[in-house]
Amino acid sequence: MARNTFIVYTVSLTALLIGFIFVAIWGSSKPGFKWKVAKPNGPFWQIAMFLFMYSGIVSDVAFIRTAVVLANLFITAWVIFGVASWPNIWFSVLAEIHYDQLIWCFLCVFVNALPMFRQFKFDDSKKKFEVGKKYVEMAESVWREWWRRSGIPRTDFKTIVEAGEWMELSAGKVLEMKETPSSDSDSEGDNLEDGTNGDLDDIFYYVVRGKIHCQPAPGSGRKEFTLSSGYFCDAFALMTLLGQTTVCMAMQMGPNRATVLPGDGDEKTVVIKWSQKTIVNKIIRTHGFAPLCLKTVVSSATLDSLYKEAVQEDHLEIFDLVEKKRKELAQAPLDKKAAMPQRSFWQQFKMSHISL
């Protein structure tokens, strides 16, 4: 792919250069024409060319767009003010209104300035999680824990958490781990890409509060285990869907049987539920960090869960104490601007030159 792109890029630039040379030869062959060296263009033109060049030096999109916007304004001013030569900025003989120049300037500034202003105005800390008033505080707590696992911005966490269904479950409830794919797919290709191909779709859960006991499918060779808050049910299948295949998934003979365990007092277990199709369409097929951060969170949580199974029984009490403290620290108060760059404008400007 990279080689083909390089070839296309090189051939296109060469063809364009040959075309310019052809026009130059054709034009210079006209009767009475003679090449002569012109005076340098005026300051506005020089500034515009410098800004166009500078947009290729910086790597931050905001500064690139800023340079392009300013360059278009200066080149438009130079054209309308009479294409003055150095050191003048005005030439009355050719100064006139160019509607085409103004139109193109407006369009160039609009398509660059609009997203630029949106980027400058963007504030991740103002994102609110619309999961129902009852679960907002829980969602905030989950975000704090996920941020400390993956650095996930609130914007991307919002995408994930609002795509799921928040559920309160009573003790003894057996979770549904498979579902029949809906028939509203756009095409057969969507099913193939989702990995369903007509089979039953997986269902995934995140334990927000409470505990769930899991019994692996017969023949898988795995032990029974219990998931507490902060862990995913059917994490191996979810990791595979997110692009991280494991031997564990290859040995999985079928879905786990997940049963809700009694909580403290009358407290019900709270989970977030996602279907396979929801994960694909509303999380994986989105722009941003949601898929990568979710994969990091799932992998990290699963690693902790697997480590617990490796701890000897006489050390489980220590593990539980450490895990309890980890959750306490992970869910501790956190500035909502935690995922936003804390660098000053000047620091960000200096860092944008790393492309050199």
Coordinates of C-alpha atoms in Angstrom, one line a residue, residues 66-346:
T66 CA -4.2 29.0 11.7
A67 CA -1.3 29.3 9.3
V68 CA -3.5 28.4 6.3
V69 CA -6.2 30.9 7.3
L70 CA -3.7 33.8 7.7
A71 CA -2.0 32.9 4.5
N72 CA -5.3 33.1 2.5
L73 CA -6.1 36.4 4.1
F74 CA -2.7 37.9 3.2
I75 CA -2.7 36.5 -0.4
T76 CA -6.2 37.9 -0.9
A77 CA -5.2 41.3 0.4
W78 CA -2.2 41.3 -1.9
V79 CA -4.4 40.5 -5.0
I80 CA -7.1 43.1 -4.2
F81 CA -4.6 45.8 -3.3
G82 CA -3.1 45.6 -6.7
V83 CA -0.5 42.8 -6.6
A84 CA 2.1 45.3 -5.5
S85 CA 5.9 44.7 -5.9
W86 CA 8.4 45.0 -3.1
P87 CA 8.4 47.0 -0.8
N88 CA 4.9 48.3 -1.5
I89 CA 1.6 47.0 -0.1
W90 CA -0.6 49.0 -2.5
F91 CA -0.6 49.5 -6.3
S92 CA -3.4 51.8 -7.4
V93 CA -3.3 50.9 -11.1
L94 CA -4.3 47.3 -10.5
A95 CA -6.1 47.6 -7.2
E96 CA -9.7 46.3 -7.8
I97 CA -12.3 44.0 -6.3
H98 CA -11.9 40.3 -7.4
Y99 CA -15.0 38.5 -6.6
D100 CA -13.5 35.1 -7.4
Q101 CA -10.6 35.8 -5.0
L102 CA -13.0 36.9 -2.3
I103 CA -15.2 33.8 -2.7
W104 CA -12.2 31.4 -2.7
C105 CA -10.8 33.2 0.3
F106 CA -14.1 32.9 2.2
L107 CA -14.4 29.2 1.4
C108 CA -10.7 28.4 2.4
V109 CA -11.1 30.4 5.6
F110 CA -14.4 28.9 6.5
V111 CA -13.4 25.2 6.1
N112 CA -10.2 25.8 8.1
A113 CA -11.4 28.3 10.7
L114 CA -14.7 26.5 11.7
P115 CA -13.0 23.3 13.0
M116 CA -10.1 25.4 14.3
F117 CA -12.5 27.5 16.5
R118 CA -14.3 24.3 17.6
Q119 CA -11.0 22.8 18.6
F120 CA -10.0 25.9 20.6
K121 CA -13.5 26.1 22.2
F122 CA -13.6 22.3 23.0
D123 CA -13.7 21.5 26.7
D124 CA -13.7 17.8 27.5
S125 CA -14.6 18.5 31.2
K126 CA -18.1 19.8 30.2
K127 CA -19.2 16.5 28.8
K128 CA -22.0 15.0 30.8
F129 CA -23.0 11.3 30.9
E130 CA -26.7 10.9 29.9
V131 CA -27.3 7.6 31.6
G132 CA -30.3 8.5 33.7
K133 CA -30.2 10.6 36.9
K134 CA -30.0 7.4 39.0
Y135 CA -26.7 6.3 37.5
V136 CA -24.9 9.6 36.9
E137 CA -22.7 9.3 40.0
M138 CA -21.9 5.7 39.2
A139 CA -20.9 6.7 35.7
E140 CA -18.6 9.4 37.1
S141 CA -17.0 6.9 39.4
V142 CA -16.5 4.4 36.5
W143 CA -14.9 7.2 34.4
R144 CA -12.5 8.0 37.1
E145 CA -11.4 4.4 37.3
W146 CA -11.2 4.0 33.6
W147 CA -9.2 7.2 33.2
R148 CA -6.6 5.8 35.7
R149 CA -6.5 2.6 33.7
S150 CA -6.3 4.2 30.2
G151 CA -6.4 8.0 30.2
I152 CA -9.8 7.9 28.4
P153 CA -11.3 11.4 27.8
R154 CA -14.8 12.1 29.0
T155 CA -15.9 12.5 25.4
D156 CA -14.9 9.0 24.4
F157 CA -16.2 7.5 27.7
K158 CA -19.5 9.2 27.0
T159 CA -19.6 7.3 23.7
I160 CA -19.0 4.0 25.4
V161 CA -21.2 4.4 28.5
E162 CA -24.2 5.8 26.7
A163 CA -24.1 3.0 24.1
G164 CA -24.7 0.5 26.9
E165 CA -27.8 -0.3 28.9
W166 CA -27.7 0.2 32.6
M167 CA -29.4 -2.6 34.5
E168 CA -30.2 -3.4 38.1
L169 CA -30.2 -7.1 38.8
S170 CA -31.5 -9.2 41.7
A171 CA -29.6 -12.1 43.3
G172 CA -30.0 -15.3 41.3
K173 CA -30.6 -13.6 38.0
V174 CA -28.9 -15.5 35.2
L175 CA -27.4 -13.2 32.6
E176 CA -28.1 -13.6 28.9
M177 CA -24.8 -14.1 27.2
K178 CA -26.0 -14.6 23.6
E179 CA -28.7 -13.0 21.4
T180 CA -30.1 -13.5 18.0
P181 CA -28.7 -10.9 15.6
S182 CA -31.3 -8.3 14.5
S183 CA -32.4 -8.4 10.9
D184 CA -31.9 -4.7 10.3
S185 CA -28.3 -5.0 9.0
D186 CA -27.6 -3.0 5.9
S187 CA -26.2 -5.9 4.0
E188 CA -24.7 -9.3 4.3
G189 CA -21.3 -7.6 4.3
D190 CA -22.1 -5.9 7.6
N191 CA -22.8 -9.3 9.3
L192 CA -19.5 -10.6 8.0
E193 CA -17.6 -7.6 9.2
D194 CA -19.3 -7.8 12.6
G195 CA -18.1 -11.3 12.9
T196 CA -21.6 -12.7 13.2
N197 CA -22.1 -14.4 9.9
G198 CA -25.6 -15.6 11.0
D199 CA -24.4 -17.0 14.4
L200 CA -25.6 -15.7 17.8
D201 CA -24.1 -12.4 18.9
D202 CA -22.2 -12.1 22.1
I203 CA -23.5 -9.9 25.0
F204 CA -21.0 -8.2 27.3
Y205 CA -21.3 -6.8 30.8
Y206 CA -19.3 -4.5 33.0
V207 CA -19.9 -4.9 36.7
V208 CA -20.5 -1.5 38.3
R209 CA -21.6 -2.8 41.7
G210 CA -22.1 -6.2 43.1
K211 CA -20.7 -9.6 42.1
I212 CA -21.3 -12.1 39.4
H213 CA -20.4 -15.8 39.5
C214 CA -19.3 -17.4 36.2
Q215 CA -19.3 -21.0 35.2
P216 CA -17.4 -21.7 32.0
A217 CA -18.8 -23.9 29.4
P218 CA -18.3 -27.7 29.9
G219 CA -15.1 -28.9 28.2
S220 CA -13.3 -25.6 28.3
G221 CA -11.0 -26.7 31.1
R222 CA -11.4 -23.4 33.0
K223 CA -12.3 -23.0 36.6
E224 CA -15.3 -21.2 38.0
F225 CA -14.7 -17.6 39.0
T226 CA -16.4 -14.6 40.5
L227 CA -16.3 -11.1 39.1
S228 CA -16.7 -8.0 41.3
S229 CA -17.1 -4.3 40.4
G230 CA -14.6 -3.1 37.8
Y231 CA -14.5 -6.3 35.7
F232 CA -16.0 -7.4 32.5
C233 CA -18.1 -10.5 31.9
D234 CA -16.9 -12.5 28.9
A235 CA -13.8 -10.3 28.7
F236 CA -12.0 -12.7 26.3
A237 CA -14.7 -12.4 23.7
L238 CA -14.8 -8.7 24.1
M239 CA -11.0 -8.4 23.7
T240 CA -11.2 -10.5 20.5
L241 CA -13.9 -8.2 19.2
L242 CA -11.7 -5.2 19.9
G243 CA -8.8 -6.8 17.9
Q244 CA -6.8 -8.6 20.7
T245 CA -7.1 -12.4 20.2
T246 CA -6.0 -14.7 22.9
V247 CA -5.4 -18.4 23.5
C248 CA -8.1 -18.2 26.2
M249 CA -10.7 -17.3 23.5
A250 CA -9.5 -20.1 21.3
M251 CA -10.1 -22.6 24.1
Q252 CA -13.5 -21.2 25.0
M253 CA -16.1 -23.9 24.2
G254 CA -19.1 -21.7 24.7
P255 CA -20.5 -18.8 26.7
N256 CA -20.2 -18.6 30.4
R257 CA -23.1 -19.1 32.7
A258 CA -23.2 -15.9 34.7
T259 CA -25.3 -15.7 37.8
V260 CA -25.8 -12.6 40.0
L261 CA -24.7 -13.2 43.6
P262 CA -26.4 -11.7 46.7
G263 CA -25.2 -8.2 47.6
D264 CA -24.9 -6.4 50.9
G265 CA -28.3 -6.1 52.4
D266 CA -30.9 -5.2 49.8
E267 CA -28.4 -3.7 47.4
K268 CA -28.9 -4.9 43.9
T269 CA -26.1 -5.6 41.4
V270 CA -25.6 -2.9 38.7
V271 CA -24.1 -3.7 35.3
I272 CA -23.7 -2.0 32.0
K273 CA -24.8 -4.2 29.0
W274 CA -23.6 -4.0 25.4
S275 CA -24.5 -6.2 22.5
Q276 CA -21.9 -7.2 20.0
K277 CA -23.6 -5.1 17.3
T278 CA -23.6 -2.1 19.6
I279 CA -19.9 -2.4 20.3
V280 CA -19.1 -2.6 16.6
N281 CA -21.4 0.1 15.3
K282 CA -21.4 2.6 18.2
I283 CA -17.9 2.2 19.6
I284 CA -15.4 0.6 17.1
R285 CA -16.8 2.5 14.1
T286 CA -16.3 5.9 15.7
H287 CA -13.6 8.5 15.5
G288 CA -11.6 9.2 18.6
F289 CA -10.0 7.1 21.3
A290 CA -13.0 5.1 22.5
P291 CA -12.0 1.7 20.9
L292 CA -8.4 1.9 22.0
C293 CA -9.2 3.0 25.5
L294 CA -11.8 0.4 25.9
K295 CA -9.4 -2.3 24.8
T296 CA -6.8 -1.0 27.3
V297 CA -9.4 -1.0 30.1
V298 CA -10.6 -4.5 29.3
S299 CA -7.1 -5.9 29.1
S300 CA -6.0 -4.3 32.3
A301 CA -9.0 -5.4 34.3
T302 CA -8.7 -9.0 32.8
L303 CA -5.0 -9.1 33.8
D304 CA -5.9 -8.2 37.4
S305 CA -8.6 -10.9 37.4
L306 CA -6.2 -13.5 36.0
Y307 CA -3.5 -12.6 38.5
K308 CA -6.0 -13.2 41.3
E309 CA -6.4 -16.8 40.1
A310 CA -2.6 -17.2 40.2
V311 CA -2.3 -16.1 43.8
Q312 CA -2.0 -18.8 46.4
E313 CA -5.0 -19.3 48.7
D314 CA -3.2 -18.2 51.8
H315 CA -2.3 -14.8 50.1
L316 CA -5.8 -14.1 48.8
E317 CA -6.6 -12.0 51.8
I318 CA -3.7 -9.7 51.0
F319 CA -4.7 -9.5 47.3
D320 CA -8.3 -8.6 48.3
L321 CA -6.9 -5.8 50.6
V322 CA -4.7 -4.4 47.8
E323 CA -7.5 -4.7 45.3
K324 CA -9.9 -2.8 47.6
K325 CA -7.3 -0.1 48.1
R326 CA -6.7 0.1 44.3
K327 CA -10.5 0.6 43.7
E328 CA -10.6 3.2 46.4
L329 CA -7.8 5.2 44.8
A330 CA -9.0 4.6 41.3
Q331 CA -12.5 6.0 42.1
A332 CA -11.2 8.9 44.2
P333 CA -12.1 12.5 43.2
L334 CA -10.5 13.6 39.9
D335 CA -10.5 16.9 38.0
K336 CA -12.8 16.6 35.1
K337 CA -10.1 18.2 33.0
A338 CA -7.7 15.4 33.7
A339 CA -7.8 14.1 30.1
M340 CA -7.1 17.6 28.6
P341 CA -3.6 18.8 27.9
Q342 CA -2.4 21.0 30.8
R343 CA 0.4 22.7 28.7
S344 CA 0.3 26.4 28.1
F345 CA -0.3 27.8 24.6
W346 CA 3.4 28.5 24.2

